[in-house]
PDB file of C-alpha atoms in Angstrom:
ATOM      1  CA  MET H   1      43.766 118.982 108.083  1.00  0.00           C
ATOM      2  CA  SER H   2      43.752 119.564 104.361  1.00  0.00           C
ATOM      3  CA  SER H   3      46.443 122.238 104.701  1.00  0.00           C
ATOM      4  CA  ILE H   4      48.724 119.781 106.489  1.00  0.00           C
ATOM      5  CA  ILE H   5      48.195 117.209 103.737  1.00  0.00           C
ATOM      6  CA  SER H   6      48.915 119.842 101.119  1.00  0.00           C
ATOM      7  CA  VAL H   7      52.177 120.804 102.801  1.00  0.00           C
ATOM      8  CA  ALA H   8      53.213 117.168 103.047  1.00  0.00           C
ATOM      9  CA  PHE H   9      52.262 116.615  99.418  1.00  0.00           C
ATOM     10  CA  LEU H  10      54.293 119.606  98.278  1.00  0.00           C
ATOM     11  CA  ALA H  11      57.253 118.492 100.368  1.00  0.00           C
ATOM     12  CA  GLY H  12      57.037 115.039  98.831  1.00  0.00           C
ATOM     13  CA  CYS H  13      56.914 116.515  95.359  1.00  0.00           C
ATOM     14  CA  ALA H  14      59.945 118.682  96.116  1.00  0.00           C
ATOM     15  CA  ALA H  15      61.866 115.636  97.357  1.00  0.00           C
ATOM     16  CA  ASP H  16      60.929 113.662  94.255  1.00  0.00           C
ATOM     17  CA  MET H  17      62.023 116.533  92.059  1.00  0.00           C
ATOM     18  CA  ALA H  18      65.334 116.759  93.932  1.00  0.00           C
ATOM     19  CA  ARG H  19      65.985 113.041  93.408  1.00  0.00           C
ATOM     20  CA  TYR H  20      65.075 113.338  89.760  1.00  0.00           C
ATOM     21  CA  LYS H  21      67.376 116.326  89.286  1.00  0.00           C
ATOM     22  CA  ALA H  22      70.176 114.514  91.074  1.00  0.00           C
ATOM     23  CA  GLU H  23      69.795 111.516  88.785  1.00  0.00           C
ATOM     24  CA  ASN H  24      70.031 113.760  85.739  1.00  0.00           C
ATOM     25  CA  LEU H  25      73.130 115.466  87.069  1.00  0.00           C
ATOM     26  CA  ILE H  26      74.808 112.088  87.542  1.00  0.00           C
ATOM     27  CA  GLN H  27      73.657 110.283  84.424  1.00  0.00           C
ATOM     28  CA  ASP H  28      73.448 113.082  81.873  1.00  0.00           C
ATOM     29  CA  GLU H  29      76.078 115.526  83.083  1.00  0.00           C
ATOM     30  CA  GLY H  30      78.384 113.196  85.011  1.00  0.00           C
ATOM     31  CA  ASN H  31      78.449 115.567  87.965  1.00  0.00           C
ATOM     32  CA  PRO H  32      77.891 113.527  91.148  1.00  0.00           C
ATOM     33  CA  GLU H  33      79.135 116.305  93.404  1.00  0.00           C
ATOM     34  CA  ALA H  34      76.459 118.706  92.146  1.00  0.00           C
ATOM     35  CA  ALA H  35      73.865 115.955  92.547  1.00  0.00           C
ATOM     36  CA  LEU H  36      74.870 115.430  96.164  1.00  0.00           C
ATOM     37  CA  LYS H  37      74.565 119.143  96.859  1.00  0.00           C
ATOM     38  CA  VAL H  38      71.034 119.138  95.434  1.00  0.00           C
ATOM     39  CA  LEU H  39      70.033 116.216  97.651  1.00  0.00           C
ATOM     40  CA  GLN H  40      71.789 117.726 100.646  1.00  0.00           C
ATOM     41  CA  ALA H  41      69.908 121.010 100.243  1.00  0.00           C
ATOM     42  CA  GLN H  42      66.560 119.240  99.931  1.00  0.00           C
ATOM     43  CA  MET H  43      67.270 117.127 103.014  1.00  0.00           C
ATOM     44  CA  ALA H  44      67.444 120.335 105.040  1.00  0.00           C
ATOM     45  CA  SER H  45      63.835 121.024 103.998  1.00  0.00           C
ATOM     46  CA  SER H  46      62.654 117.408 104.221  1.00  0.00           C
ATOM     47  CA  PRO H  47      64.631 115.846 107.104  1.00  0.00           C
ATOM     48  CA  ALA H  48      62.098 113.037 107.585  1.00  0.00           C
ATOM     49  CA  ASP H  49      62.063 111.837 103.978  1.00  0.00           C
ATOM     50  CA  LEU H  50      63.643 108.369 104.099  1.00  0.00           C
ATOM     51  CA  LYS H  51      63.790 107.970 100.318  1.00  0.00           C
ATOM     52  CA  LEU H  52      65.712 111.222 100.067  1.00  0.00           C
ATOM     53  CA  LYS H  53      68.152 110.132 102.762  1.00  0.00           C
ATOM     54  CA  MET H  54      68.676 106.760 101.111  1.00  0.00           C
ATOM     55  CA  ALA H  55      69.265 108.412  97.731  1.00  0.00           C
ATOM     56  CA  TYR H  56      71.794 110.769  99.285  1.00  0.00           C
ATOM     57  CA  GLN H  57      73.694 108.034 101.132  1.00  0.00           C
ATOM     58  CA  SER H  58      73.731 105.722  98.128  1.00  0.00           C
ATOM     59  CA  ASN H  59      75.064 108.392  95.788  1.00  0.00           C
ATOM     60  CA  LEU H  60      77.540 109.607  98.399  1.00  0.00           C
ATOM     61  CA  GLN H  61      79.084 106.168  98.923  1.00  0.00           C
ATOM     62  CA  GLN H  62      79.365 105.585  95.184  1.00  0.00           C
ATOM     63  CA  TYR H  63      81.044 108.949  94.713  1.00  0.00           C
ATOM     64  CA  LEU H  64      83.467 108.420  97.593  1.00  0.00           C
ATOM     65  CA  ALA H  65      84.356 104.942  96.352  1.00  0.00           C
ATOM     66  CA  ARG H  66      85.186 106.368  92.925  1.00  0.00           C
ATOM     67  CA  LEU H  67      87.347 109.094  94.446  1.00  0.00           C
ATOM     68  CA  GLN H  68      89.159 106.502  96.558  1.00  0.00           C
ATOM     69  CA  VAL H  69      89.973 104.356  93.532  1.00  0.00           C
ATOM     70  CA  GLU H  70      91.210 107.374  91.576  1.00  0.00           C
ATOM     71  CA  GLY H  71      93.314 108.520  94.535  1.00  0.00           C
ATOM     72  CA  ASP H  72      94.876 105.095  95.096  1.00  0.00           C
ATOM     73  CA  GLN H  73      95.672 104.674  91.402  1.00  0.00           C
ATOM     74  CA  ALA H  74      97.240 108.139  91.220  1.00  0.00           C
ATOM     75  CA  ARG H  75      99.375 107.433  94.286  1.00  0.00           C
ATOM     76  CA  SER H  76     100.541 104.105  92.829  1.00  0.00           C
ATOM     77  CA  ARG H  77     101.805 105.768  89.656  1.00  0.00           C
ATOM     78  CA  GLY H  78     103.482 108.596  91.586  1.00  0.00           C
ATOM     79  CA  ASP H  79     100.968 111.373  90.867  1.00  0.00           C
ATOM     80  CA  THR H  80     100.873 112.629  94.438  1.00  0.00           C
ATOM     81  CA  ALA H  81      99.154 115.920  93.551  1.00  0.00           C
ATOM     82  CA  LEU H  82      96.114 114.198  92.038  1.00  0.00           C
ATOM     83  CA  ALA H  83      96.044 111.562  94.776  1.00  0.00           C
ATOM     84  CA  MET H  84      96.109 114.204  97.508  1.00  0.00           C
ATOM     85  CA  SER H  85      93.322 116.112  95.746  1.00  0.00           C
ATOM     86  CA  ARG H  86      91.087 113.027  95.621  1.00  0.00           C
ATOM     87  CA  TYR H  87      91.668 112.150  99.278  1.00  0.00           C
ATOM     88  CA  GLN H  88      90.921 115.710 100.357  1.00  0.00           C
ATOM     89  CA  GLN H  89      87.699 115.660  98.323  1.00  0.00           C
ATOM     90  CA  ILE H  90      86.640 112.556 100.215  1.00  0.00           C
ATOM     91  CA  LEU H  91      87.363 114.211 103.552  1.00  0.00           C
ATOM     92  CA  SER H  92      85.366 117.281 102.567  1.00  0.00           C
ATOM     93  CA  TRP H  93      82.305 115.011 102.416  1.00  0.00           C
ATOM     94  CA  GLU H  94      83.247 112.544 105.118  1.00  0.00           C
ATOM     95  CA  SER H  95      85.799 113.977 107.524  1.00  0.00           C
ATOM     96  CA  ASN H  96      86.359 110.709 109.409  1.00  0.00           C
ATOM     97  CA  ASN H  97      87.034 108.557 106.342  1.00  0.00           C
ATOM     98  CA  ASP H  98      89.880 106.272 107.444  1.00  0.00           C
ATOM     99  CA  ARG H  99      90.941 105.161 103.956  1.00  0.00           C
ATOM    100  CA  ALA H 100      91.384 108.734 102.748  1.00  0.00           C
ATOM    101  CA  ARG H 101      93.348 109.629 105.877  1.00  0.00           C
ATOM    102  CA  GLU H 102      95.572 106.605 105.365  1.00  0.00           C
ATOM    103  CA  GLY H 103      96.149 107.601 101.746  1.00  0.00           C
ATOM    104  CA  ILE H 104      97.304 111.062 102.822  1.00  0.00           C
ATOM    105  CA  ARG H 105      99.564 109.540 105.483  1.00  0.00           C
ATOM    106  CA  LEU H 106     101.205 107.274 102.898  1.00  0.00           C
ATOM    107  CA  ILE H 107     101.778 110.223 100.567  1.00  0.00           C
ATOM    108  CA  GLU H 108     103.467 112.193 103.351  1.00  0.00           C
ATOM    109  CA  ILE H 109     105.657 109.192 104.215  1.00  0.00           C
ATOM    110  CA  GLY H 110     106.589 108.802 100.551  1.00  0.00           C
ATOM    111  CA  ILE H 111     107.644 112.450 100.287  1.00  0.00           C
ATOM    112  CA  ARG H 112     109.795 112.105 103.409  1.00  0.00           C
ATOM    113  CA  HIS H 113     111.348 108.879 102.134  1.00  0.00           C
ATOM    114  CA  ASN H 114     112.217 110.479  98.804  1.00  0.00           C
ATOM    115  CA  SER H 115     114.044 113.276 100.616  1.00  0.00           C
ATOM    116  CA  MET H 116     115.943 110.791 102.797  1.00  0.00           C
ATOM    117  CA  LEU H 117     116.819 108.652  99.802  1.00  0.00           C
ATOM    118  CA  LYS H 118     118.154 111.619  97.843  1.00  0.00           C
ATOM    119  CA  TYR H 119     120.417 112.580 100.741  1.00  0.00           C
ATOM    120  CA  ALA H 120     121.558 108.972 101.207  1.00  0.00           C
ATOM    121  CA  GLN H 121     122.526 108.874  97.532  1.00  0.00           C
ATOM    122  CA  GLU H 122     124.567 112.061  97.902  1.00  0.00           C
ATOM    123  CA  ILE H 123     126.626 110.800 100.874  1.00  0.00           C
ATOM    124  CA  LYS H 124     126.987 107.117  99.950  1.00  0.00           C
ATOM    125  CA  ASP H 125     130.650 107.599  98.949  1.00  0.00           C
ATOM    126  CA  SER H 126     131.794 109.991 101.656  1.00  0.00           C
ATOM    127  CA  ARG H 127     129.703 108.650 104.576  1.00  0.00           C
ATOM    128  CA  PRO H 128     128.543 105.125 103.669  1.00  0.00           C
ATOM    129  CA  ASP H 129     127.559 104.177 107.230  1.00  0.00           C
ATOM    130  CA  GLU H 130     125.228 107.163 107.566  1.00  0.00           C
ATOM    131  CA  SER H 131     123.826 106.496 104.098  1.00  0.00           C
ATOM    132  CA  LEU H 132     123.102 102.876 105.015  1.00  0.00           C
ATOM    133  CA  ASN H 133     121.367 103.910 108.259  1.00  0.00           C
ATOM    134  CA  LEU H 134     119.046 106.230 106.342  1.00  0.00           C
ATOM    135  CA  VAL H 135     118.201 103.506 103.835  1.00  0.00           C
ATOM    136  CA  LEU H 136     117.463 101.013 106.601  1.00  0.00           C
ATOM    137  CA  GLN H 137     115.087 103.526 108.227  1.00  0.00           C
ATOM    138  CA  ILE H 138     113.206 103.817 104.946  1.00  0.00           C
ATOM    139  CA  LEU H 139     112.960 100.054 104.525  1.00  0.00           C
ATOM    140  CA  ALA H 140     111.774  99.620 108.110  1.00  0.00           C
ATOM    141  CA  GLU H 141     108.706 101.712 107.226  1.00  0.00           C
ATOM    142  CA  ASN H 142     108.343 100.545 103.627  1.00  0.00           C
ATOM    143  CA  PRO H 143     110.116  97.242 102.870  1.00  0.00           C
ATOM    144  CA  ARG H 144     108.916  97.399  99.241  1.00  0.00           C
ATOM    145  CA  ASN H 145     110.766 100.618  98.379  1.00  0.00           C
ATOM    146  CA  VAL H 146     112.763  99.408  95.371  1.00  0.00           C
ATOM    147  CA  GLN H 147     115.145 102.390  95.203  1.00  0.00           C
ATOM    148  CA  ALA H 148     116.025 101.964  98.870  1.00  0.00           C
ATOM    149  CA  GLN H 149     116.643  98.247  98.325  1.00  0.00           C
ATOM    150  CA  VAL H 150     119.020  98.963  95.430  1.00  0.00           C
ATOM    151  CA  LEU H 151     120.980 101.562  97.399  1.00  0.00           C
ATOM    152  CA  ARG H 152     121.176  99.288 100.457  1.00  0.00           C
ATOM    153  CA  ASN H 153     122.616  96.473  98.349  1.00  0.00           C
ATOM    154  CA  GLU H 154     125.102  98.833  96.715  1.00  0.00           C
ATOM    155  CA  VAL H 155     126.396 100.267  99.996  1.00  0.00           C
ATOM    156  CA  GLU H 156     126.524  96.889 101.742  1.00  0.00           C
ATOM    157  CA  SER H 157     128.420  95.329  98.821  1.00  0.00           C
ATOM    158  CA  ARG H 158     130.955  98.138  98.857  1.00  0.00           C
ATOM    159  CA  LYS H 159     131.433  97.869 102.619  1.00  0.00           C
ATOM    160  CA  ALA H 160     131.906  94.104 102.311  1.00  0.00           C
ATOM    161  CA  ARG H 161     134.599  94.579  99.652  1.00  0.00           C
ATOM    162  CA  GLU H 162     136.394  97.101 101.837  1.00  0.00           C
ATOM    163  CA  VAL H 163     136.321  94.737 104.812  1.00  0.00           C
ATOM    164  CA  ASN H 164     137.872  92.009 102.696  1.00  0.00           C
ATOM    165  CA  LEU H 165     140.555  94.324 101.318  1.00  0.00           C
ATOM    166  CA  ARG H 166     141.417  95.996 104.618  1.00  0.00           C
ATOM    167  CA  PRO H 167     143.663  93.259 106.139  1.00  0.00           C
ATOM    168  CA  ALA H 168     145.706  92.913 102.953  1.00  0.00           C
ATOM    169  CA  LEU H 169     146.062  96.658 102.596  1.00  0.00           C
ATOM    170  CA  ALA H 170     147.004  97.097 106.260  1.00  0.00           C
ATOM    171  CA  GLN H 171     149.735  94.509 105.864  1.00  0.00           C
ATOM    172  CA  ALA H 172     150.947  96.148 102.697  1.00  0.00           C
ATOM    173  CA  LEU H 173     151.137  99.540 104.405  1.00  0.00           C
ATOM    174  CA  LYS H 174     153.665  98.162 106.894  1.00  0.00           C
ATOM    175  CA  SER H 175     156.273  98.260 104.160  1.00  0.00           C
ATOM    176  CA  PRO H 176     156.995 100.734 101.347  1.00  0.00           C
ATOM    177  CA  ILE H 177     154.538 100.524  98.501  1.00  0.00           C
ATOM    178  CA  SER H 178     154.785 101.451  94.851  1.00  0.00           C
ATOM    179  CA  LEU H 179     151.889 102.970  92.937  1.00  0.00           C
ATOM    180  CA  GLN H 180     151.632 103.483  89.225  1.00  0.00           C
ATOM    181  CA  PHE H 181     148.884 105.603  87.774  1.00  0.00           C
ATOM    182  CA  ARG H 182     148.322 108.140  85.041  1.00  0.00           C
ATOM    183  CA  ASP H 183     146.284 111.362  85.082  1.00  0.00           C
ATOM    184  CA  GLN H 184     144.628 110.399  88.369  1.00  0.00           C
ATOM    185  CA  SER H 185     143.678 112.994  90.959  1.00  0.00           C
ATOM    186  CA  MET H 186     145.953 112.636  93.994  1.00  0.00           C
ATOM    187  CA  MET H 187     143.085 113.502  96.289  1.00  0.00           C
ATOM    188  CA  SER H 188     141.019 110.584  94.994  1.00  0.00           C
ATOM    189  CA  VAL H 189     143.953 108.174  95.419  1.00  0.00           C
ATOM    190  CA  PHE H 190     144.599 109.206  99.010  1.00  0.00           C
ATOM    191  CA  ASP H 191     140.861 109.205  99.740  1.00  0.00           C
ATOM    192  CA  ILE H 192     140.633 105.531  98.717  1.00  0.00           C
ATOM    193  CA  ILE H 193     143.655 104.634 100.835  1.00  0.00           C
ATOM    194  CA  SER H 194     142.248 106.572 103.768  1.00  0.00           C
ATOM    195  CA  ARG H 195     138.824 104.904 103.673  1.00  0.00           C
ATOM    196  CA  ILE H 196     140.067 101.360 103.136  1.00  0.00           C
ATOM    197  CA  GLY H 197     143.209 101.388 105.248  1.00  0.00           C
ATOM    198  CA  LYS H 198     141.909 103.706 107.970  1.00  0.00           C
ATOM    199  CA  VAL H 199     144.879 106.002 107.371  1.00  0.00           C
ATOM    200  CA  ASN H 200     144.421 109.733 107.811  1.00  0.00           C
ATOM    201  CA  PHE H 201     146.117 112.251 105.521  1.00  0.00           C
ATOM    202  CA  ILE H 202     146.295 115.985 106.134  1.00  0.00           C
ATOM    203  CA  PHE H 203     146.995 118.210 103.156  1.00  0.00           C
ATOM    204  CA  ASP H 204     148.305 121.736 103.234  1.00  0.00           C
ATOM    205  CA  LYS H 205     145.724 124.334 102.236  1.00  0.00           C
ATOM    206  CA  ASP H 206     147.925 125.260  99.263  1.00  0.00           C
ATOM    207  CA  VAL H 207     147.583 121.800  97.724  1.00  0.00           C
ATOM    208  CA  ALA H 208     145.200 122.042  94.782  1.00  0.00           C
ATOM    209  CA  PRO H 209     142.218 119.607  94.988  1.00  0.00           C
ATOM    210  CA  ASN H 210     142.700 118.612  91.334  1.00  0.00           C
ATOM    211  CA  LEU H 211     146.421 117.941  91.661  1.00  0.00           C
ATOM    212  CA  LYS H 212     147.505 115.021  89.475  1.00  0.00           C
ATOM    213  CA  ASN H 213     150.523 112.772  89.420  1.00  0.00           C
ATOM    214  CA  HIS H 214     152.322 114.529  86.582  1.00  0.00           C
ATOM    215  CA  ASP H 215     152.294 117.731  88.676  1.00  0.00           C
ATOM    216  CA  LEU H 216     154.536 115.987  91.211  1.00  0.00           C
ATOM    217  CA  ARG H 217     157.402 115.283  88.824  1.00  0.00           C
ATOM    218  CA  PRO H 218     160.745 116.876  89.864  1.00  0.00           C
ATOM    219  CA  ARG H 219     161.354 120.317  88.425  1.00  0.00           C
ATOM    220  CA  TYR H 220     164.726 121.920  87.742  1.00  0.00           C
ATOM    221  CA  HIS H 221     165.656 125.580  87.950  1.00  0.00           C
ATOM    222  CA  ARG H 222     169.091 126.980  87.060  1.00  0.00           C
ATOM    223  CA  GLY H 223     170.727 123.603  87.272  1.00  0.00           C
ATOM    224  CA  ARG H 224     169.289 122.886  90.737  1.00  0.00           C
ATOM    225  CA  ARG H 225     166.735 120.148  91.387  1.00  0.00           C
ATOM    226  CA  ASP H 226     163.686 121.242  93.460  1.00  0.00           C
TER     227      ASP H 226
END
């Protein structure tokens, strides 16, 4: 009987020492993860110690809450690397933590949206309809994406201006028109006319992309006009 009491006494002392060591690791060294590992190891030896379990759970929840706050703040300021690190730390201790999983999901969505937005920016002039569709997909998932809102407004405003100009330009194209410009790329001029007036132009492969209006002036050779 006395041997059983002795074993229980020693186990209780070991649990108390583990809790004391954990408290020191948290308060003096600021190392809650090491403290949790100490308590976790002692719980394997003292599975029935309720005080030990309560100490472990209490410290665990405090630690996870701190990691969650740090992860959310990092994600809000765009530090995805730190945010992902904090969420993964949470999952290493609590694999079914819904808030950490949601944080990782939002980071992955943000990365995908950034890629879509970059591409939409690149094609907004050449393929405005496709650019607008990409932006609308982003806003459907995240209506508060400011960059997507700005690009949507820009593309929609441009399309609205083109719609308003199209009837007048179409009417004007029914009769000869006169254009005056200086040092303007011919390709850019015909591109504008093509997009607004829905008129297609096909250029010979020998036409230089940077051809300007002064290159089209008549040239004379040996008294003959070319």
